[in-house]
Amino acid sequence: MMFSRGAKQSIEMLCRRVSTPVHSKYGYSTRSYRENFVSESKRNETQCAFVRKYSSQVSPSDHMNLIKKLREITSAPIKDVKSALIDCNWDLEAAQKELRKRGVVLASKKASRTAAEGLLALAQNDTKAAVIELNCETDFVARNEIFQYLALSLAKLALSAESSEQVSGAFPLGLQSLEDLKINLDHPKLSGETTVQNAITEVAAIMGENVKLRRGFAMSMSKHGVMSTYLHTCPQPGLGRIAGILSLEVEDENASLDAVRHVGSELAMHVVAAKPLVVTKELVSPDVVQNEREILKSQAESSGRPQAAIEKMVEGRLRKYFEEVVLLEQKFIVNDTISVKTLLSELSKEVGSPVKIGNFLRMEVGEGLQRADAPEALAQAA
């Protein structure tokens, strides 16, 4: 009697255990159902039946191969890759679409994060240059070849999108119009035609970070001369963290440009290193000069020297100020025994025609992001 009662309890416990779905790493679930058979003789007798149903015919080794393949295609985190494959019953194409859907949502959630890292991408031809800043959250993503490919593609698009009728000079790019443009991508993980905004969103989904096209500038020239560029901290051609662009104009349209190109490259590097604000002293705001003069005079008067000496001290320090912010007054970084003005004078003699600086531009990744009221660009153009 006791044995019969114990056996009956064991069977009931077993039925309760298998009535709950159990998920395993091999891709199937086990479930059970009870069917109550009511008879004239035994109304309370319960019979358990078991059904094992496989959710997929894919083997564990195939699971790993699919995870690896989808990871290579999308560069998404492995946990997201596995989750998408399981949800899509190990269908590779369906899982890839699912990841893209999730990525768009993920990218929108991350859009409020500060993205102060990234790269500048530069593209140029004989008469124009365009530079864009593509931001991300970490330097790790900035080193990713997908991120770098997108940055270079955007710079090339910005250069080709600029009208040939644009007047000479430096000017900001319209980000809204640029983001709406179509771009044709040819990368193993980014391919086909889409809009710039969609391409940025897709890369943000792949990287798992906020990716943002922050700003862009273009420079063009209509006179005879050269357009020179320099990129600092350059992981590959066309990319860097600091960019310098400078145009040199030659009055004689028949003059040789070989020497001009050489000096132009050095001056573009000089712009990056010396951080000038304007080309000539005349372009410095009179209010700025007056304010600087008053500050220097106050400092000189505290020394207790005679008024004549104070005036000389103010003028000397004012010249020093101009040497810091005015390109032509700065000491040439390649040869600090001469100024940039002297360098151009010597170049003009060598070329046989007057050479002057048309415009220049300096950009650096993340500048101004630490302060909400900081200007979007510290570069100045004549």
mmCIF file of C-alpha atoms in Angstrom:
data_model
loop_
_atom_site.group_PDB
_atom_site.id
_atom_site.type_symbol
_atom_site.label_atom_id
_atom_site.label_comp_id
_atom_site.label_asym_id
_atom_site.label_seq_id
_atom_site.Cartn_x
_atom_site.Cartn_y
_atom_site.Cartn_z
ATOM 1 C CA MET A 1 0.000 0.000 0.000
ATOM 2 C CA MET A 2 2.796 2.390 0.942
ATOM 3 C CA PHE A 3 4.751 1.475 -2.199
ATOM 4 C CA SER A 4 1.705 2.156 -4.395
ATOM 5 C CA ARG A 5 1.137 5.563 -2.774
ATOM 6 C CA GLY A 6 4.806 6.533 -3.259
ATOM 7 C CA ALA A 7 4.790 5.482 -6.893
ATOM 8 C CA LYS A 8 1.680 7.530 -7.527
ATOM 9 C CA GLN A 9 3.294 10.658 -5.995
ATOM 10 C CA SER A 10 6.473 10.205 -8.113
ATOM 11 C CA ILE A 11 4.454 10.044 -11.318
ATOM 12 C CA GLU A 12 2.505 13.196 -10.401
ATOM 13 C CA MET A 13 5.752 15.098 -9.617
ATOM 14 C CA LEU A 14 7.248 14.016 -12.916
ATOM 15 C CA CYS A 15 4.193 15.262 -14.779
ATOM 16 C CA ARG A 16 4.420 18.656 -13.051
ATOM 17 C CA ARG A 17 8.143 19.025 -13.917
ATOM 18 C CA VAL A 18 7.725 18.367 -17.608
ATOM 19 C CA SER A 19 4.663 20.595 -17.924
ATOM 20 C CA THR A 20 6.970 23.652 -17.869
ATOM 21 C CA PRO A 21 8.912 24.515 -21.090
ATOM 22 C CA VAL A 22 12.676 23.992 -20.745
ATOM 23 C CA HIS A 23 15.015 25.813 -23.125
ATOM 24 C CA SER A 24 18.373 24.275 -23.895
ATOM 25 C CA LYS A 25 21.479 25.346 -25.765
ATOM 26 C CA TYR A 26 20.795 22.774 -28.472
ATOM 27 C CA GLY A 27 17.861 24.655 -29.908
ATOM 28 C CA TYR A 28 14.870 22.633 -28.779
ATOM 29 C CA SER A 29 12.298 22.809 -26.005
ATOM 30 C CA THR A 30 10.579 20.080 -24.077
ATOM 31 C CA ARG A 31 6.957 20.394 -23.078
ATOM 32 C CA SER A 32 4.236 18.137 -21.896
ATOM 33 C CA TYR A 33 0.530 18.156 -21.696
ATOM 34 C CA ARG A 34 -1.940 16.252 -19.695
ATOM 35 C CA GLU A 35 -5.002 14.600 -20.989
ATOM 36 C CA ASN A 36 -7.583 13.545 -18.501
ATOM 37 C CA PHE A 37 -9.333 10.372 -19.377
ATOM 38 C CA VAL A 38 -12.553 9.998 -17.452
ATOM 39 C CA SER A 39 -13.978 6.509 -17.236
ATOM 40 C CA GLU A 40 -16.777 4.901 -15.411
ATOM 41 C CA SER A 41 -14.408 3.061 -13.107
ATOM 42 C CA LYS A 42 -11.589 5.621 -12.505
ATOM 43 C CA ARG A 43 -12.673 9.279 -12.727
ATOM 44 C CA ASN A 44 -9.525 10.731 -11.038
ATOM 45 C CA GLU A 45 -6.895 8.862 -13.023
ATOM 46 C CA THR A 46 -4.443 11.126 -14.926
ATOM 47 C CA GLN A 47 -2.249 10.080 -17.800
ATOM 48 C CA CYS A 48 0.803 12.142 -18.921
ATOM 49 C CA ALA A 49 2.018 12.274 -22.476
ATOM 50 C CA PHE A 50 5.285 13.821 -23.576
ATOM 51 C CA VAL A 51 6.048 15.648 -26.765
ATOM 52 C CA ARG A 52 9.552 16.800 -27.714
ATOM 53 C CA LYS A 53 9.518 19.468 -30.376
ATOM 54 C CA TYR A 54 12.621 20.854 -32.080
ATOM 55 C CA SER A 55 12.523 24.577 -32.882
ATOM 56 C CA SER A 56 15.291 24.262 -35.435
ATOM 57 C CA GLN A 57 17.024 21.632 -37.447
ATOM 58 C CA VAL A 58 20.377 23.501 -37.180
ATOM 59 C CA SER A 59 23.132 21.684 -35.302
ATOM 60 C CA PRO A 60 25.190 23.339 -32.542
ATOM 61 C CA SER A 61 28.235 23.584 -34.808
ATOM 62 C CA ASP A 62 26.139 25.311 -37.459
ATOM 63 C CA HIS A 63 24.906 27.720 -34.791
ATOM 64 C CA MET A 64 28.476 28.838 -34.111
ATOM 65 C CA ASN A 65 29.175 29.276 -37.822
ATOM 66 C CA LEU A 66 26.060 31.413 -38.250
ATOM 67 C CA ILE A 67 26.965 33.544 -35.243
ATOM 68 C CA LYS A 68 30.474 34.039 -36.621
ATOM 69 C CA LYS A 69 29.226 34.880 -40.109
ATOM 70 C CA LEU A 70 26.613 37.389 -38.937
ATOM 71 C CA ARG A 71 29.184 38.958 -36.626
ATOM 72 C CA GLU A 72 31.562 39.421 -39.594
ATOM 73 C CA ILE A 73 28.814 40.910 -41.767
ATOM 74 C CA THR A 74 27.447 43.388 -39.236
ATOM 75 C CA SER A 75 30.220 43.907 -36.640
ATOM 76 C CA ALA A 76 27.427 43.941 -34.036
ATOM 77 C CA PRO A 77 28.140 42.740 -30.465
ATOM 78 C CA ILE A 78 28.121 38.953 -30.255
ATOM 79 C CA LYS A 79 25.301 38.854 -27.690
ATOM 80 C CA ASP A 80 23.082 40.869 -30.045
ATOM 81 C CA VAL A 81 24.039 38.633 -32.964
ATOM 82 C CA LYS A 82 23.109 35.475 -31.068
ATOM 83 C CA SER A 83 19.861 36.988 -29.790
ATOM 84 C CA ALA A 84 18.787 38.036 -33.297
ATOM 85 C CA LEU A 85 19.541 34.587 -34.733
ATOM 86 C CA ILE A 86 17.570 32.829 -32.003
ATOM 87 C CA ASP A 87 14.611 35.185 -32.441
ATOM 88 C CA CYS A 88 14.690 34.623 -36.224
ATOM 89 C CA ASN A 89 14.967 30.823 -35.919
ATOM 90 C CA TRP A 90 18.575 30.915 -37.167
ATOM 91 C CA ASP A 91 17.650 32.536 -40.470
ATOM 92 C CA LEU A 92 20.729 34.575 -41.435
ATOM 93 C CA GLU A 93 19.007 37.141 -43.672
ATOM 94 C CA ALA A 94 16.119 37.658 -41.275
ATOM 95 C CA ALA A 95 18.556 38.080 -38.370
ATOM 96 C CA GLN A 96 20.565 40.650 -40.329
ATOM 97 C CA LYS A 97 17.409 42.681 -40.979
ATOM 98 C CA GLU A 98 16.426 42.350 -37.330
ATOM 99 C CA LEU A 99 19.815 43.686 -36.229
ATOM 100 C CA ARG A 100 19.454 46.669 -38.529
ATOM 101 C CA LYS A 101 16.017 47.404 -37.085
ATOM 102 C CA ARG A 102 17.343 47.169 -33.556
ATOM 103 C CA GLY A 103 20.354 49.254 -34.521
ATOM 104 C CA VAL A 104 18.236 52.160 -35.724
ATOM 105 C CA VAL A 105 16.428 52.201 -32.389
ATOM 106 C CA LEU A 106 19.725 51.870 -30.532
ATOM 107 C CA ALA A 107 21.267 54.725 -32.532
ATOM 108 C CA SER A 108 18.360 57.033 -31.749
ATOM 109 C CA LYS A 109 18.720 56.278 -28.039
ATOM 110 C CA LYS A 110 22.422 57.124 -28.127
ATOM 111 C CA ALA A 111 21.982 60.344 -30.122
ATOM 112 C CA SER A 112 21.891 62.474 -26.972
ATOM 113 C CA ARG A 113 25.339 61.325 -25.829
ATOM 114 C CA THR A 114 28.283 63.683 -26.235
ATOM 115 C CA ALA A 115 30.447 62.699 -29.181
ATOM 116 C CA ALA A 116 33.704 64.648 -28.892
ATOM 117 C CA GLU A 117 36.040 62.109 -30.491
ATOM 118 C CA GLY A 118 36.284 61.299 -34.174
ATOM 119 C CA LEU A 119 38.183 62.364 -37.274
ATOM 120 C CA LEU A 120 38.465 65.087 -39.869
ATOM 121 C CA ALA A 121 38.224 63.866 -43.454
ATOM 122 C CA LEU A 122 39.589 65.970 -46.298
ATOM 123 C CA ALA A 123 39.163 65.806 -50.059
ATOM 124 C CA GLN A 124 40.581 68.194 -52.640
ATOM 125 C CA ASN A 125 41.279 68.911 -56.272
ATOM 126 C CA ASP A 126 43.332 71.626 -57.975
ATOM 127 C CA THR A 127 41.015 74.497 -57.033
ATOM 128 C CA LYS A 128 38.870 73.281 -54.131
ATOM 129 C CA ALA A 129 39.134 71.496 -50.807
ATOM 130 C CA ALA A 130 36.449 70.224 -48.444
ATOM 131 C CA VAL A 131 36.860 69.016 -44.864
ATOM 132 C CA ILE A 132 34.210 67.454 -42.617
ATOM 133 C CA GLU A 133 34.216 66.463 -38.947
ATOM 134 C CA LEU A 134 32.622 63.103 -38.141
ATOM 135 C CA ASN A 135 32.292 62.575 -34.401
ATOM 136 C CA CYS A 136 31.937 59.502 -32.213
ATOM 137 C CA GLU A 137 32.153 58.831 -28.472
ATOM 138 C CA THR A 138 35.499 57.032 -28.207
ATOM 139 C CA ASP A 139 38.862 56.969 -29.923
ATOM 140 C CA PHE A 140 38.405 53.210 -30.333
ATOM 141 C CA VAL A 141 35.571 53.761 -32.827
ATOM 142 C CA ALA A 142 37.542 56.522 -34.582
ATOM 143 C CA ARG A 143 40.177 53.881 -35.390
ATOM 144 C CA ASN A 144 37.590 51.516 -36.878
ATOM 145 C CA GLU A 145 37.935 51.111 -40.646
ATOM 146 C CA ILE A 146 34.145 51.298 -41.189
ATOM 147 C CA PHE A 147 34.000 54.671 -39.439
ATOM 148 C CA GLN A 148 37.023 55.876 -41.423
ATOM 149 C CA TYR A 149 35.521 54.682 -44.707
ATOM 150 C CA LEU A 150 32.336 56.655 -44.027
ATOM 151 C CA ALA A 151 34.297 59.807 -43.103
ATOM 152 C CA LEU A 152 36.314 59.696 -46.336
ATOM 153 C CA SER A 153 33.172 59.041 -48.381
ATOM 154 C CA LEU A 154 31.462 62.072 -46.841
ATOM 155 C CA ALA A 155 34.432 64.325 -47.595
ATOM 156 C CA LYS A 156 34.475 63.219 -51.245
ATOM 157 C CA LEU A 157 30.737 63.800 -51.490
ATOM 158 C CA ALA A 158 31.088 67.268 -49.942
ATOM 159 C CA LEU A 159 33.765 68.175 -52.464
ATOM 160 C CA SER A 160 31.743 66.995 -55.471
ATOM 161 C CA ALA A 161 28.519 68.547 -54.161
ATOM 162 C CA GLU A 162 29.933 72.071 -54.034
ATOM 163 C CA SER A 163 28.912 74.211 -56.990
ATOM 164 C CA SER A 164 31.640 75.157 -59.447
ATOM 165 C CA GLU A 165 30.121 78.652 -59.433
ATOM 166 C CA GLN A 166 30.951 79.118 -55.731
ATOM 167 C CA VAL A 167 32.917 82.302 -55.153
ATOM 168 C CA SER A 168 36.503 82.157 -54.002
ATOM 169 C CA GLY A 169 36.997 81.870 -50.254
ATOM 170 C CA ALA A 170 36.240 79.699 -47.248
ATOM 171 C CA PHE A 171 32.645 78.937 -46.287
ATOM 172 C CA PRO A 172 30.718 76.483 -44.071
ATOM 173 C CA LEU A 173 28.870 73.553 -45.597
ATOM 174 C CA GLY A 174 25.113 73.221 -45.133
ATOM 175 C CA LEU A 175 24.798 70.078 -43.033
ATOM 176 C CA GLN A 176 21.074 69.608 -43.622
ATOM 177 C CA SER A 177 21.459 69.638 -47.387
ATOM 178 C CA LEU A 178 24.501 67.361 -47.136
ATOM 179 C CA GLU A 179 22.679 64.822 -44.952
ATOM 180 C CA ASP A 180 19.831 64.647 -47.485
ATOM 181 C CA LEU A 181 22.159 63.837 -50.390
ATOM 182 C CA LYS A 182 22.374 60.348 -51.871
ATOM 183 C CA ILE A 183 25.625 58.482 -51.319
ATOM 184 C CA ASN A 184 26.753 55.272 -53.013
ATOM 185 C CA LEU A 185 28.780 53.086 -50.645
ATOM 186 C CA ASP A 186 31.000 50.212 -51.703
ATOM 187 C CA HIS A 187 32.182 48.448 -48.565
ATOM 188 C CA PRO A 188 31.733 44.823 -47.397
ATOM 189 C CA LYS A 189 29.592 46.057 -44.503
ATOM 190 C CA LEU A 190 28.202 49.238 -46.081
ATOM 191 C CA SER A 191 26.998 48.938 -49.634
ATOM 192 C CA GLY A 192 24.390 50.348 -51.950
ATOM 193 C CA GLU A 193 22.803 53.738 -52.418
ATOM 194 C CA THR A 194 21.294 55.521 -49.439
ATOM 195 C CA THR A 195 21.143 58.987 -47.918
ATOM 196 C CA VAL A 196 23.996 60.418 -45.877
ATOM 197 C CA GLN A 197 21.806 60.495 -42.761
ATOM 198 C CA ASN A 198 20.848 56.821 -43.145
ATOM 199 C CA ALA A 199 24.485 55.847 -43.681
ATOM 200 C CA ILE A 200 25.485 57.657 -40.467
ATOM 201 C CA THR A 201 22.654 55.951 -38.564
ATOM 202 C CA GLU A 202 23.710 52.541 -39.862
ATOM 203 C CA VAL A 203 27.331 53.070 -38.818
ATOM 204 C CA ALA A 204 26.137 54.237 -35.398
ATOM 205 C CA ALA A 205 24.195 50.987 -35.095
ATOM 206 C CA ILE A 206 27.220 48.913 -36.067
ATOM 207 C CA MET A 207 29.566 50.797 -33.743
ATOM 208 C CA GLY A 208 27.147 50.952 -30.825
ATOM 209 C CA GLU A 209 27.963 54.641 -30.275
ATOM 210 C CA ASN A 210 26.578 58.031 -31.159
ATOM 211 C CA VAL A 211 27.974 58.987 -34.566
ATOM 212 C CA LYS A 212 27.373 62.531 -35.771
ATOM 213 C CA LEU A 213 28.300 64.710 -38.718
ATOM 214 C CA ARG A 214 29.142 67.851 -36.786
ATOM 215 C CA ARG A 215 30.346 70.412 -39.340
ATOM 216 C CA GLY A 216 32.122 70.963 -42.604
ATOM 217 C CA PHE A 217 33.975 73.697 -44.481
ATOM 218 C CA ALA A 218 35.020 74.178 -48.066
ATOM 219 C CA MET A 219 37.560 76.452 -49.687
ATOM 220 C CA SER A 220 37.855 77.367 -53.344
ATOM 221 C CA MET A 221 40.094 79.588 -55.424
ATOM 222 C CA SER A 222 39.600 81.204 -58.808
ATOM 223 C CA LYS A 223 43.054 82.709 -59.370
ATOM 224 C CA HIS A 224 46.277 81.088 -60.550
ATOM 225 C CA GLY A 225 47.955 79.317 -57.644
ATOM 226 C CA VAL A 226 47.862 76.230 -55.457
ATOM 227 C CA MET A 227 45.564 74.758 -52.825
ATOM 228 C CA SER A 228 47.678 73.218 -50.049
ATOM 229 C CA THR A 229 46.523 70.970 -47.212
ATOM 230 C CA TYR A 230 48.024 69.258 -44.189
ATOM 231 C CA LEU A 231 46.566 66.688 -41.773
ATOM 232 C CA HIS A 232 48.030 66.034 -38.333
ATOM 233 C CA THR A 233 47.758 62.625 -36.586
ATOM 234 C CA CYS A 234 46.898 60.953 -39.857
ATOM 235 C CA PRO A 235 45.835 57.260 -39.633
ATOM 236 C CA GLN A 236 45.544 57.079 -43.423
ATOM 237 C CA PRO A 237 45.590 59.544 -46.347
ATOM 238 C CA GLY A 238 42.733 62.011 -46.128
ATOM 239 C CA LEU A 239 42.106 61.584 -42.401
ATOM 240 C CA GLY A 240 43.457 63.326 -39.298
ATOM 241 C CA ARG A 241 42.628 65.084 -36.048
ATOM 242 C CA ILE A 242 43.809 68.570 -37.088
ATOM 243 C CA ALA A 243 43.565 70.018 -40.593
ATOM 244 C CA GLY A 244 45.200 73.011 -42.211
ATOM 245 C CA ILE A 245 44.109 74.352 -45.617
ATOM 246 C CA LEU A 246 45.781 77.291 -47.335
ATOM 247 C CA SER A 247 45.611 78.833 -50.792
ATOM 248 C CA LEU A 248 48.505 80.714 -52.412
ATOM 249 C CA GLU A 249 47.714 83.024 -55.321
ATOM 250 C CA VAL A 250 50.270 83.950 -58.005
ATOM 251 C CA GLU A 251 49.703 87.112 -59.994
ATOM 252 C CA ASP A 252 51.371 85.897 -63.198
ATOM 253 C CA GLU A 253 49.221 83.132 -64.696
ATOM 254 C CA ASN A 254 52.214 81.808 -66.642
ATOM 255 C CA ALA A 255 54.489 81.468 -63.618
ATOM 256 C CA SER A 256 55.755 78.049 -62.564
ATOM 257 C CA LEU A 257 54.068 76.618 -59.464
ATOM 258 C CA ASP A 258 56.673 74.051 -58.361
ATOM 259 C CA ALA A 259 58.236 76.256 -55.691
ATOM 260 C CA VAL A 260 54.799 77.559 -54.699
ATOM 261 C CA ARG A 261 53.546 74.011 -54.056
ATOM 262 C CA HIS A 262 56.504 73.264 -51.805
ATOM 263 C CA VAL A 263 56.075 76.418 -49.722
ATOM 264 C CA GLY A 264 52.302 75.937 -49.671
ATOM 265 C CA SER A 265 52.657 72.492 -48.066
ATOM 266 C CA GLU A 266 54.935 73.932 -45.379
ATOM 267 C CA LEU A 267 52.558 76.833 -44.724
ATOM 268 C CA ALA A 268 49.575 74.470 -44.353
ATOM 269 C CA MET A 269 51.589 72.634 -41.696
ATOM 270 C CA HIS A 270 52.476 76.015 -40.153
ATOM 271 C CA VAL A 271 48.762 76.875 -39.843
ATOM 272 C CA VAL A 272 48.161 73.668 -37.886
ATOM 273 C CA ALA A 273 51.083 74.279 -35.521
ATOM 274 C CA ALA A 274 50.918 78.072 -35.048
ATOM 275 C CA LYS A 275 47.110 78.507 -34.849
ATOM 276 C CA PRO A 276 46.822 81.932 -36.556
ATOM 277 C CA LEU A 277 43.473 83.735 -36.469
ATOM 278 C CA VAL A 278 43.781 86.186 -39.380
ATOM 279 C CA VAL A 279 46.066 86.778 -42.385
ATOM 280 C CA THR A 280 47.041 90.423 -41.821
ATOM 281 C CA LYS A 281 47.040 92.913 -38.930
ATOM 282 C CA GLU A 282 44.379 94.979 -40.686
ATOM 283 C CA LEU A 283 41.913 92.109 -40.259
ATOM 284 C CA VAL A 284 42.186 92.149 -36.468
ATOM 285 C CA SER A 285 39.146 93.937 -35.057
ATOM 286 C CA PRO A 286 39.924 97.493 -33.810
ATOM 287 C CA ASP A 287 37.957 96.725 -30.645
ATOM 288 C CA VAL A 288 40.161 93.705 -29.989
ATOM 289 C CA VAL A 289 43.312 95.777 -30.528
ATOM 290 C CA GLN A 290 42.071 98.528 -28.225
ATOM 291 C CA ASN A 291 41.126 96.055 -25.520
ATOM 292 C CA GLU A 292 44.514 94.371 -25.755
ATOM 293 C CA ARG A 293 46.285 97.746 -25.616
ATOM 294 C CA GLU A 294 44.436 98.708 -22.424
ATOM 295 C CA ILE A 295 45.304 95.420 -20.754
ATOM 296 C CA LEU A 296 48.977 95.740 -21.708
ATOM 297 C CA LYS A 297 49.081 99.367 -20.533
ATOM 298 C CA SER A 298 47.610 98.440 -17.154
ATOM 299 C CA GLN A 299 50.211 95.709 -16.753
ATOM 300 C CA ALA A 300 53.047 98.065 -17.729
ATOM 301 C CA GLU A 301 51.907 100.809 -15.332
ATOM 302 C CA SER A 302 52.099 98.418 -12.408
ATOM 303 C CA SER A 303 55.867 98.235 -12.975
ATOM 304 C CA GLY A 304 56.220 101.876 -11.840
ATOM 305 C CA ARG A 305 58.324 102.916 -14.836
ATOM 306 C CA PRO A 306 58.211 106.341 -16.547
ATOM 307 C CA GLN A 307 55.412 107.056 -19.030
ATOM 308 C CA ALA A 308 57.771 106.997 -22.031
ATOM 309 C CA ALA A 309 59.016 103.553 -21.051
ATOM 310 C CA ILE A 310 55.464 102.358 -20.523
ATOM 311 C CA GLU A 311 54.495 103.385 -24.074
ATOM 312 C CA LYS A 312 57.438 101.461 -25.493
ATOM 313 C CA MET A 313 56.561 98.434 -23.391
ATOM 314 C CA VAL A 314 52.952 98.500 -24.651
ATOM 315 C CA GLU A 315 53.984 98.769 -28.304
ATOM 316 C CA GLY A 316 56.510 95.951 -27.921
ATOM 317 C CA ARG A 317 53.983 93.644 -26.280
ATOM 318 C CA LEU A 318 51.381 94.555 -28.883
ATOM 319 C CA ARG A 319 53.794 93.463 -31.630
ATOM 320 C CA LYS A 320 54.225 90.224 -29.728
ATOM 321 C CA TYR A 321 50.441 89.786 -29.698
ATOM 322 C CA PHE A 322 50.279 90.270 -33.474
ATOM 323 C CA GLU A 323 53.011 87.666 -33.905
ATOM 324 C CA GLU A 324 50.805 85.211 -32.067
ATOM 325 C CA VAL A 325 47.541 85.698 -33.981
ATOM 326 C CA VAL A 326 48.444 87.175 -37.409
ATOM 327 C CA LEU A 327 49.706 84.674 -39.975
ATOM 328 C CA LEU A 328 51.990 87.055 -41.872
ATOM 329 C CA GLU A 329 53.581 88.290 -38.637
ATOM 330 C CA GLN A 330 54.265 84.834 -37.196
ATOM 331 C CA LYS A 331 57.695 83.219 -37.157
ATOM 332 C CA PHE A 332 57.858 80.514 -39.805
ATOM 333 C CA ILE A 333 57.902 77.148 -38.003
ATOM 334 C CA VAL A 334 60.321 75.570 -40.492
ATOM 335 C CA ASN A 335 62.769 78.465 -40.124
ATOM 336 C CA ASP A 336 62.041 80.694 -37.139
ATOM 337 C CA THR A 337 64.665 83.249 -38.178
ATOM 338 C CA ILE A 338 62.188 84.668 -40.693
ATOM 339 C CA SER A 339 58.515 85.589 -40.612
ATOM 340 C CA VAL A 340 55.849 84.261 -42.974
ATOM 341 C CA LYS A 341 55.793 87.711 -44.609
ATOM 342 C CA THR A 342 59.509 87.441 -45.359
ATOM 343 C CA LEU A 343 59.048 83.895 -46.658
ATOM 344 C CA LEU A 344 56.444 85.048 -49.184
ATOM 345 C CA SER A 345 58.653 87.952 -50.263
ATOM 346 C CA GLU A 346 61.509 85.532 -51.010
ATOM 347 C CA LEU A 347 59.116 83.146 -52.791
ATOM 348 C CA SER A 348 57.826 85.979 -54.987
ATOM 349 C CA LYS A 349 61.393 86.751 -56.095
ATOM 350 C CA GLU A 350 62.024 83.081 -56.890
ATOM 351 C CA VAL A 351 58.810 82.709 -58.901
ATOM 352 C CA GLY A 352 59.199 86.067 -60.622
ATOM 353 C CA SER A 353 55.713 87.209 -59.677
ATOM 354 C CA PRO A 354 53.958 88.397 -56.481
ATOM 355 C CA VAL A 355 52.637 85.533 -54.323
ATOM 356 C CA LYS A 356 50.114 86.111 -51.561
ATOM 357 C CA ILE A 357 47.955 84.074 -49.208
ATOM 358 C CA GLY A 358 44.381 83.931 -50.436
ATOM 359 C CA ASN A 359 42.675 82.154 -47.531
ATOM 360 C CA PHE A 360 43.418 79.689 -44.805
ATOM 361 C CA LEU A 361 41.449 77.394 -42.524
ATOM 362 C CA ARG A 362 42.275 75.418 -39.399
ATOM 363 C CA MET A 363 40.056 72.753 -37.824
ATOM 364 C CA GLU A 364 40.549 70.400 -34.894
ATOM 365 C CA VAL A 365 38.425 67.476 -33.738
ATOM 366 C CA GLY A 366 36.186 68.318 -30.791
ATOM 367 C CA GLU A 367 37.149 71.987 -30.470
ATOM 368 C CA GLY A 368 34.412 73.994 -28.808
ATOM 369 C CA LEU A 369 32.500 70.956 -27.554
ATOM 370 C CA GLN A 370 33.600 71.434 -23.952
ATOM 371 C CA ARG A 371 31.604 74.674 -23.747
ATOM 372 C CA ALA A 372 28.053 75.129 -24.942
ATOM 373 C CA ASP A 373 28.736 78.735 -25.932
ATOM 374 C CA ALA A 374 31.997 77.999 -27.767
ATOM 375 C CA PRO A 375 32.135 78.760 -31.505
ATOM 376 C CA GLU A 376 31.690 75.871 -33.865
ATOM 377 C CA ALA A 377 34.972 76.649 -35.600
ATOM 378 C CA LEU A 378 38.090 78.417 -34.468
ATOM 379 C CA ALA A 379 39.269 78.751 -38.032
ATOM 380 C CA GLN A 380 39.347 82.203 -39.536
ATOM 381 C CA ALA A 381 39.286 83.144 -43.209
ATOM 382 C CA ALA A 382 40.273 86.357 -44.892
#
